[in-house]
GROMACS .gro file of C-alpha atoms in nm:
model
  334
    1MET     CA    1  26.765  23.868  18.326
    2LYS     CA    2  26.569  23.659  18.074
    3LEU     CA    3  26.287  23.827  17.884
    4ASN     CA    4  25.988  23.694  17.697
    5THR     CA    5  26.005  23.754  17.323
    6PRO     CA    6  25.728  23.999  17.223
    7ARG     CA    7  25.513  23.821  16.967
    8TRP     CA    8  25.417  24.154  16.808
    9TRP     CA    9  25.777  24.185  16.689
   10TYR     CA   10  25.695  23.929  16.420
   11VAL     CA   11  25.356  24.070  16.310
   12ARG     CA   12  25.358  24.307  16.016
   13GLY     CA   13  25.139  24.614  16.061
   14SER     CA   14  25.065  24.535  16.425
   15ARG     CA   15  24.834  24.823  16.521
   16HIS     CA   16  24.845  24.761  16.895
   17ALA     CA   17  25.227  24.790  16.890
   18ILE     CA   18  25.257  25.119  16.700
   19VAL     CA   19  25.300  25.333  17.012
   20THR     CA   20  25.551  25.093  17.167
   21ARG     CA   21  25.754  25.072  16.847
   22THR     CA   22  25.758  25.451  16.817
   23LEU     CA   23  25.881  25.496  17.174
   24LEU     CA   24  26.157  25.239  17.121
   25LYS     CA   25  26.284  25.376  16.789
   26PRO     CA   26  26.563  25.594  16.939
   27ALA     CA   27  26.703  25.293  17.123
   28SER     CA   28  26.685  25.094  16.798
   29TRP     CA   29  26.885  25.360  16.611
   30LEU     CA   30  27.152  25.348  16.881
   31TRP     CA   31  27.166  24.967  16.876
   32ALA     CA   32  27.201  24.959  16.496
   33ALA     CA   33  27.472  25.228  16.499
   34LEU     CA   34  27.679  25.052  16.764
   35THR     CA   35  27.654  24.720  16.579
   36ALA     CA   36  27.758  24.877  16.249
   37ARG     CA   37  28.054  25.058  16.409
   38ARG     CA   38  28.177  24.742  16.585
   39ILE     CA   39  28.170  24.544  16.260
   40ALA     CA   40  28.331  24.824  16.055
   41ARG     CA   41  28.619  24.873  16.299
   42ALA     CA   42  28.702  24.504  16.339
   43ALA     CA   43  29.018  24.337  16.208
   44PRO     CA   44  28.909  23.971  16.168
   45VAL     CA   45  29.173  23.711  16.259
   46ASP     CA   46  29.248  23.403  16.049
   47PRO     CA   47  29.265  23.111  16.296
   48GLY     CA   48  29.431  22.876  16.048
   49ALA     CA   49  29.115  22.678  15.973
   50VAL     CA   50  28.804  22.704  15.760
   51VAL     CA   51  28.546  22.913  15.947
   52ILE     CA   52  28.176  22.857  15.874
   53SER     CA   53  27.942  23.097  16.051
   54VAL     CA   54  27.584  22.990  16.117
   55GLY     CA   55  27.396  23.296  16.234
   56ASN     CA   56  27.079  23.493  16.187
   57LEU     CA   57  26.948  23.844  16.145
   58THR     CA   58  26.693  23.835  16.427
   59VAL     CA   59  26.701  23.808  16.804
   60GLY     CA   60  26.660  23.433  16.852
   61GLY     CA   61  26.403  23.191  16.726
   62SER     CA   62  26.534  23.109  16.378
   63GLY     CA   63  26.650  22.753  16.446
   64LYS     CA   64  27.020  22.819  16.399
   65THR     CA   65  27.140  22.565  16.656
   66PRO     CA   66  26.967  22.264  16.491
   67VAL     CA   67  27.108  22.387  16.159
   68ALA     CA   68  27.458  22.420  16.309
   69ARG     CA   69  27.428  22.061  16.435
   70GLU     CA   70  27.332  21.945  16.087
   71VAL     CA   71  27.619  22.138  15.927
   72LEU     CA   72  27.856  21.966  16.168
   73ARG     CA   73  27.702  21.625  16.098
   74LEU     CA   74  27.736  21.664  15.722
   75LEU     CA   75  28.095  21.788  15.745
   76ARG     CA   76  28.202  21.507  15.976
   77ALA     CA   77  28.026  21.250  15.758
   78ALA     CA   78  28.243  21.380  15.471
   79GLY     CA   79  28.557  21.320  15.678
   80VAL     CA   80  28.612  21.682  15.784
   81GLU     CA   81  28.741  21.739  16.138
   82ALA     CA   82  28.476  21.999  16.222
   83HIS     CA   83  28.434  22.144  16.570
   84ALA     CA   84  28.162  22.373  16.702
   85LEU     CA   85  28.252  22.706  16.863
   86SER     CA   86  27.998  22.898  17.069
   87ARG     CA   87  28.003  23.195  17.301
   88GLY     CA   88  27.839  22.977  17.566
   89TYR     CA   89  27.549  23.212  17.636
   90GLY     CA   90  27.384  23.140  17.971
   91GLY     CA   91  27.681  22.953  18.114
   92ARG     CA   92  27.921  23.070  18.385
   93GLU     CA   93  28.239  22.939  18.220
   94THR     CA   94  28.428  23.184  18.002
   95GLY     CA   95  28.658  22.935  17.826
   96PRO     CA   96  28.823  22.847  17.605
   97LEU     CA   97  28.680  22.515  17.716
   98ARG     CA   98  28.586  22.195  17.536
   99VAL     CA   99  28.238  22.084  17.639
  100ASP     CA  100  28.235  21.754  17.825
  101LEU     CA  101  27.888  21.599  17.853
  102ALA     CA  102  28.001  21.389  18.148
  103ILE     CA  103  28.079  21.687  18.370
  104HIS     CA  104  27.934  22.007  18.225
  105THR     CA  105  27.579  22.133  18.271
  106ALA     CA  106  27.381  22.412  18.108
  107GLU     CA  107  27.474  22.629  18.406
  108ASP     CA  108  27.840  22.577  18.315
  109VAL     CA  109  27.842  22.618  17.937
  110GLY     CA  110  27.488  22.710  17.826
  111ASP     CA  111  27.220  22.492  17.670
  112GLU     CA  112  27.312  22.529  17.301
  113PRO     CA  113  27.675  22.410  17.339
  114LEU     CA  114  27.547  22.102  17.521
  115MET     CA  115  27.321  22.024  17.225
  116LEU     CA  116  27.608  22.073  16.979
  117ALA     CA  117  27.832  21.847  17.187
  118LEU     CA  118  27.585  21.559  17.153
  119ASP     CA  119  27.712  21.498  16.799
  120SER     CA  120  28.046  21.677  16.755
  121PRO     CA  121  28.338  21.827  16.948
  122ALA     CA  122  28.217  22.161  17.085
  123TRP     CA  123  28.397  22.452  17.248
  124ILE     CA  124  28.281  22.760  17.435
  125ALA     CA  125  28.474  23.084  17.461
  126ARG     CA  126  28.374  23.441  17.532
  127ASP     CA  127  28.686  23.532  17.332
  128ARG     CA  128  28.619  23.373  16.992
  129ILE     CA  129  28.979  23.412  16.879
  130ALA     CA  130  29.112  23.227  17.182
  131GLY     CA  131  28.844  22.961  17.140
  132ALA     CA  132  28.928  22.913  16.772
  133ARG     CA  133  29.298  22.876  16.847
  134ALA     CA  134  29.225  22.618  17.118
  135ALA     CA  135  29.005  22.415  16.883
  136VAL     CA  136  29.262  22.428  16.602
  137ALA     CA  137  29.535  22.320  16.843
  138ALA     CA  138  29.316  22.021  16.932
  139GLY     CA  139  29.295  21.916  16.566
  140ALA     CA  140  28.999  22.109  16.419
  141THR     CA  141  29.037  22.188  16.049
  142THR     CA  142  28.694  22.351  16.022
  143LEU     CA  143  28.516  22.562  16.282
  144VAL     CA  144  28.138  22.597  16.282
  145LEU     CA  145  28.045  22.914  16.467
  146ASP     CA  146  27.704  22.911  16.632
  147ASP     CA  147  27.545  23.259  16.633
  148ALA     CA  148  27.832  23.470  16.500
  149HIS     CA  149  27.695  23.672  16.209
  150GLN     CA  150  27.730  23.995  16.407
  151ASN     CA  151  28.061  23.889  16.566
  152PRO     CA  152  28.352  24.003  16.344
  153ALA     CA  153  28.639  23.861  16.550
  154LEU     CA  154  28.724  23.574  16.312
  155LYS     CA  155  28.782  23.578  15.938
  156LYS     CA  156  28.493  23.379  15.791
  157SER     CA  157  28.526  23.144  15.498
  158LEU     CA  158  28.147  23.112  15.465
  159SER     CA  159  27.867  23.312  15.624
  160LEU     CA  160  27.530  23.137  15.642
  161ILE     CA  161  27.217  23.285  15.792
  162VAL     CA  162  26.919  23.083  15.908
  163VAL     CA  163  26.575  23.234  15.846
  164ASP     CA  164  26.256  23.109  16.004
  165GLY     CA  165  26.047  23.038  15.695
  166GLU     CA  166  25.716  23.003  15.875
  167THR     CA  167  25.485  23.275  15.743
  168ARG     CA  168  25.122  23.262  15.853
  169GLY     CA  169  24.899  23.556  15.780
  170ASP     CA  170  25.078  23.870  15.899
  171GLU     CA  171  25.336  23.672  16.100
  172TRP     CA  172  25.671  23.732  15.930
  173PRO     CA  173  26.029  23.635  16.024
  174PHE     CA  174  26.146  23.997  16.016
  175GLY     CA  175  25.822  24.156  16.138
  176ASP     CA  176  25.808  24.513  16.007
  177GLY     CA  177  26.187  24.519  15.981
  178GLY     CA  178  26.238  24.705  16.308
  179VAL     CA  179  26.575  24.672  16.483
  180PHE     CA  180  26.587  24.566  16.849
  181PRO     CA  181  26.423  24.673  17.076
  182SER     CA  182  26.145  24.804  16.851
  183GLY     CA  183  26.156  24.486  16.642
  184PRO     CA  184  26.331  24.150  16.611
  185MET     CA  185  26.620  24.255  16.383
  186ARG     CA  186  26.976  24.259  16.517
  187GLU     CA  187  27.068  24.503  16.240
  188PRO     CA  188  26.891  24.646  15.934
  189LEU     CA  189  26.808  24.378  15.678
  190LYS     CA  190  27.018  24.531  15.399
  191ALA     CA  191  27.326  24.560  15.621
  192GLY     CA  192  27.296  24.204  15.744
  193LEU     CA  193  27.245  24.055  15.398
  194ALA     CA  194  27.553  24.239  15.263
  195ARG     CA  195  27.779  23.997  15.458
  196VAL     CA  196  27.587  23.679  15.369
  197ASP     CA  197  27.710  23.405  15.133
  198ALA     CA  198  27.399  23.183  15.145
  199VAL     CA  199  27.059  23.167  15.313
  200ILE     CA  200  26.904  22.865  15.483
  201VAL     CA  201  26.525  22.889  15.507
  202LEU     CA  202  26.398  22.661  15.782
  203LEU     CA  203  26.040  22.537  15.740
  204PRO     CA  204  25.815  22.342  15.974
  205THR     CA  205  25.704  21.998  15.855
  206ASP     CA  206  25.345  22.113  15.800
  207MET     CA  207  25.435  22.394  15.557
  208ALA     CA  208  25.435  22.265  15.200
  209GLU     CA  209  25.668  22.521  15.043
  210VAL     CA  210  25.854  22.842  15.113
  211ASP     CA  211  25.673  23.172  15.063
  212PRO     CA  212  25.798  23.327  14.733
  213GLU     CA  213  25.759  23.673  14.886
  214LEU     CA  214  26.018  23.571  15.146
  215THR     CA  215  26.270  23.423  14.902
  216ALA     CA  216  26.246  23.737  14.687
  217VAL     CA  217  26.398  23.932  14.977
  218PHE     CA  218  26.731  23.751  14.931
  219GLY     CA  219  26.787  23.850  14.568
  220ASP     CA  220  27.057  23.642  14.397
  221LEU     CA  221  27.190  23.477  14.714
  222PRO     CA  222  27.194  23.094  14.711
  223ILE     CA  223  26.900  22.955  14.910
  224PHE     CA  224  26.886  22.613  15.073
  225ILE     CA  225  26.561  22.477  15.217
  226ALA     CA  226  26.566  22.274  15.538
  227ARG     CA  227  26.289  22.140  15.757
  228LEU     CA  228  26.271  22.119  16.133
  229THR     CA  229  26.164  21.758  16.175
  230PRO     CA  230  26.077  21.566  16.494
  231ALA     CA  231  26.339  21.302  16.568
  232GLY     CA  232  26.056  21.073  16.676
  233PRO     CA  233  25.682  21.069  16.747
  234PRO     CA  234  25.547  21.280  17.032
  235PRO     CA  235  25.474  21.100  17.360
  236SER     CA  236  25.139  20.926  17.386
  237GLY     CA  237  24.860  21.029  17.619
  238PRO     CA  238  24.759  21.375  17.744
  239ARG     CA  239  25.053  21.612  17.786
  240LEU     CA  240  25.129  21.946  17.945
  241GLY     CA  241  25.396  22.112  17.734
  242PHE     CA  242  25.636  22.388  17.829
  243ALA     CA  243  25.928  22.563  17.663
  244GLY     CA  244  26.168  22.849  17.727
  245ILE     CA  245  26.284  22.941  17.378
  246ALA     CA  246  26.260  23.262  17.174
  247LYS     CA  247  25.933  23.159  17.009
  248PRO     CA  248  25.761  22.916  17.248
  249TRP     CA  249  25.437  22.935  17.050
  250LYS     CA  250  25.612  22.749  16.768
  251VAL     CA  251  25.676  22.452  16.999
  252GLU     CA  252  25.307  22.445  17.086
  253ARG     CA  253  25.215  22.447  16.716
  254SER     CA  254  25.468  22.175  16.635
  255LEU     CA  255  25.349  21.942  16.910
  256VAL     CA  256  24.989  21.974  16.796
  257ALA     CA  257  25.088  21.930  16.430
  258ALA     CA  258  25.278  21.613  16.522
  259GLY     CA  259  24.967  21.465  16.684
  260CYS     CA  260  25.042  21.526  17.051
  261ASP     CA  261  24.738  21.535  17.282
  262LEU     CA  262  24.842  21.871  17.423
  263VAL     CA  263  24.602  21.974  17.697
  264GLU     CA  264  24.792  22.283  17.810
  265PHE     CA  265  25.109  22.472  17.724
  266ALA     CA  266  25.324  22.701  17.942
  267PRO     CA  267  25.570  22.948  17.780
  268PHE     CA  268  25.885  23.061  17.962
  269PRO     CA  269  26.150  23.321  17.871
  270ASP     CA  270  26.429  23.218  17.633
  271HIS     CA  271  26.708  23.021  17.807
  272ALA     CA  272  26.497  23.009  18.125
  273ALA     CA  273  26.668  22.853  18.426
  274TYR     CA  274  26.394  22.633  18.570
  275ARG     CA  275  26.354  22.673  18.943
  276GLU     CA  276  26.229  22.399  19.171
  277GLU     CA  277  25.908  22.594  19.236
  278ASP     CA  278  25.848  22.632  18.860
  279LEU     CA  279  25.878  22.259  18.805
  280ARG     CA  280  25.666  22.170  19.107
  281PHE     CA  281  25.394  22.404  18.977
  282LEU     CA  282  25.407  22.239  18.633
  283ALA     CA  283  25.400  21.892  18.786
  284ASP     CA  284  25.102  21.981  19.007
  285ARG     CA  285  24.917  22.132  18.713
  286ALA     CA  286  24.989  21.826  18.499
  287GLY     CA  287  24.860  21.604  18.779
  288MET     CA  288  24.535  21.802  18.796
  289LEU     CA  289  24.492  21.755  18.421
  290GLY     CA  290  24.583  21.388  18.430
  291ALA     CA  291  24.873  21.456  18.195
  292GLY     CA  292  25.242  21.391  18.164
  293MET     CA  293  25.496  21.663  18.083
  294VAL     CA  294  25.686  21.724  17.759
  295THR     CA  295  25.943  21.984  17.655
  296THR     CA  296  26.210  22.053  17.393
  297GLU     CA  297  26.559  21.906  17.396
  298LYS     CA  298  26.700  22.255  17.457
  299ASP     CA  299  26.481  22.292  17.766
  300TRP     CA  300  26.539  21.936  17.883
  301VAL     CA  301  26.916  21.984  17.911
  302ARG     CA  302  26.850  22.279  18.147
  303LEU     CA  303  26.639  22.072  18.385
  304PRO     CA  304  26.789  21.961  18.717
  305PRO     CA  305  26.891  21.591  18.687
  306THR     CA  306  26.629  21.495  18.946
  307TRP     CA  307  26.352  21.616  18.711
  308ARG     CA  308  26.467  21.466  18.382
  309ASP     CA  309  26.298  21.130  18.438
  310ARG     CA  310  25.969  21.311  18.497
  311VAL     CA  311  25.969  21.513  18.174
  312VAL     CA  312  25.972  21.370  17.821
  313ASN     CA  313  26.239  21.514  17.592
  314TRP     CA  314  26.100  21.578  17.241
  315PRO     CA  315  26.398  21.650  17.011
  316VAL     CA  316  26.383  21.793  16.660
  317VAL     CA  317  26.646  21.793  16.387
  318ALA     CA  318  26.711  22.005  16.079
  319ARG     CA  319  26.719  21.813  15.750
  320PHE     CA  320  26.790  21.966  15.407
  321GLU     CA  321  26.557  21.897  15.116
  322ASP     CA  322  26.856  21.862  14.882
  323GLU     CA  323  27.112  21.728  15.125
  324ALA     CA  324  27.367  21.628  14.858
  325ARG     CA  325  27.370  21.978  14.706
  326PHE     CA  326  27.415  22.144  15.044
  327ALA     CA  327  27.686  21.897  15.153
  328ASP     CA  328  27.876  21.966  14.829
  329TYR     CA  329  27.846  22.339  14.895
  330LEU     CA  330  27.990  22.300  15.245
  331THR     CA  331  28.278  22.073  15.154
  332GLY     CA  332  28.377  22.301  14.866
  333VAL     CA  333  28.465  22.583  15.106
  334ARG     CA  334  28.836  22.657  15.141
   0.00000   0.00000   0.00000
């Protein structure tokens, strides 16, 4: 079952959520304890390759998959045989399996592995150790793990976390610091940061600089600034937008900031599987408004093939402000 991300998770001092947070605290304590015990008891396996983990501390919405794509691009541009390795969330295949864009769909392998496979060899495996061994056997010398900060199966050479750097008013990447389900954190902030080698703060294009209050949280950890940048201009003419990601409101903001004539926006749950009736409703609504439809690349790959020509795909990419410094940091990992 897919759930909508509560926006109050990310609002500090949210008065209307106090009762809900209080009721969910016992479940949060249990979640945090189970996560800590799983990590403490693990015996990470060395797969015989450099392992770079790109993860986050919150439940979705940080932009880790665009960053993982950029990490892969920079490594491969430097001549490194880097492959992506993902759990394949949302797909029915268990792997180990190399993603083939010609035959696999989001229903098979999940939407994020399909995006990673657009640029680099990508594998999915519920068993990360088996997936890593398959990728290494196929020639990978570096593995880029998408969403593995809380997965201790593999011995990591470098642990990166991606943090959503967009802070507006009381909206904060970590909210009040509550652990799921009373807040967005996968584990307490201090525990998560203890296993981090470097932080990537991802900013939208319309935010001039990172909030110093946010960077202060990371202490002496190296910080790299990246921006989530549209790969091209938004489509012309009136548009009805929709998105099923962890923070759909950020897509709405980004489209407007990029100059899109957005007449209406429809949010869906993260990793939503679009049904025919959903798409017909959106198409009818767009027709009433005299608008075309636009969505994210991550949503577009989940659309049935018969609908892809009717919806504009608006991709975004992560680009580092000091690309040379970050590329040197990556290629120096052994």
